[in-house]
Amino acid sequence: KWSAEAYSNMYCRTNVHNMSLDVIDTRNEEYENDLIQVSKHSGARPLCAPYQGKIYSTRGRSGTVTDAHGKKHRFKPLSSTSYGEPAGLFGINCGHNASPFVPGISTLAQKPLTKEEMKENEKAYMRSQQQRAIERNIRKAKMDVEALKAAGIKSGATYDKAKKRVTYYKEKMAWFVEDTGRKRRTEREEIVTKDGFV
């Protein structure tokens, strides 16, 4: 289930991302090239992580390609990845980018994940999911408070309990970021009200 804020953010982010991929694909076609390299970042989703730093063909080819230093790299069809799945490579909310890989000119910008890096990636991904869950709880608690206000309830046991939930989840987030060293994203904890962001 999506809240209005989460859905609108996802919709905008995903469409901007898709547009950038279309631009790369169009430019590749102009140069009669079909090879792309997938970017790499920490905490990648399980359906994206195995494909980071690798080269793929958008036309379904497989084989080897030589880079600017004369080194050969294997490439596979993009269709062999999780591409096309909502939670897959370049799917909804995916943070990966593609860059053209031109034979004989490009170099491998990022190497595929090692086994150790895969373990670290899984750990970072789990922590990101824990952080997203706390952010959702903060927004939900704030929405409950705003709903009570809209109903004319601005004091009493029910209102106090709702306010305490907001405080509890904010404190939980503070403990979480201190414990994990992750960056707190306060903009993800905000909700939109008639008076602006809260």
Short mmCIF file of N, CA and C in Angstrom, two decimals, residues 6-7 27 51 62 72 74 93 110 125 150 159 165 174 188:
data_model
loop_
_atom_site.label_atom_id
_atom_site.label_comp_id
_atom_site.label_asym_id
_atom_site.label_seq_id
_atom_site.Cartn_x
_atom_site.Cartn_y
_atom_site.Cartn_z
N ALA A 6 4.39 8.97 -0.68
CA ALA A 6 5.33 7.94 -1.15
C ALA A 6 5.12 7.65 -2.63
N TYR A 7 3.86 7.58 -3.05
CA TYR A 7 3.56 7.28 -4.45
C TYR A 7 4.03 8.40 -5.37
N ARG A 27 21.23 7.84 -27.51
CA ARG A 27 22.59 8.22 -27.90
C ARG A 27 23.38 6.99 -28.36
N TYR A 51 24.28 -7.45 -10.57
CA TYR A 51 24.55 -6.92 -11.92
C TYR A 51 25.37 -5.62 -11.90
N SER A 62 25.54 -11.41 -26.59
CA SER A 62 26.51 -11.79 -25.56
C SER A 62 27.85 -12.03 -26.24
N LYS A 72 39.94 -7.40 -22.25
CA LYS A 72 38.65 -7.94 -22.69
C LYS A 72 37.72 -8.16 -21.50
N ARG A 74 33.64 -9.69 -20.57
CA ARG A 74 32.45 -10.40 -21.04
C ARG A 74 31.22 -9.52 -20.87
N ASN A 93 12.02 2.88 -8.28
CA ASN A 93 12.92 3.38 -7.22
C ASN A 93 14.36 2.85 -7.30
N GLN A 110 33.60 0.79 -12.90
CA GLN A 110 33.43 0.15 -11.59
C GLN A 110 33.45 -1.36 -11.78
N TYR A 125 21.85 -2.98 2.76
CA TYR A 125 20.46 -3.02 2.26
C TYR A 125 19.49 -3.25 3.41
N ALA A 150 -7.58 17.57 13.02
CA ALA A 150 -8.64 17.87 12.05
C ALA A 150 -10.02 17.55 12.61
N TYR A 159 -4.99 12.12 22.28
CA TYR A 159 -4.07 13.04 21.60
C TYR A 159 -2.65 12.89 22.16
N ARG A 165 3.73 8.72 20.40
CA ARG A 165 4.18 7.79 19.35
C ARG A 165 5.15 8.49 18.40
N ALA A 174 16.80 8.27 16.00
CA ALA A 174 18.06 8.84 16.50
C ALA A 174 18.98 7.74 17.00
N ARG A 188 12.44 12.63 4.65
CA ARG A 188 11.64 11.42 4.47
C ARG A 188 10.69 11.18 5.65
#
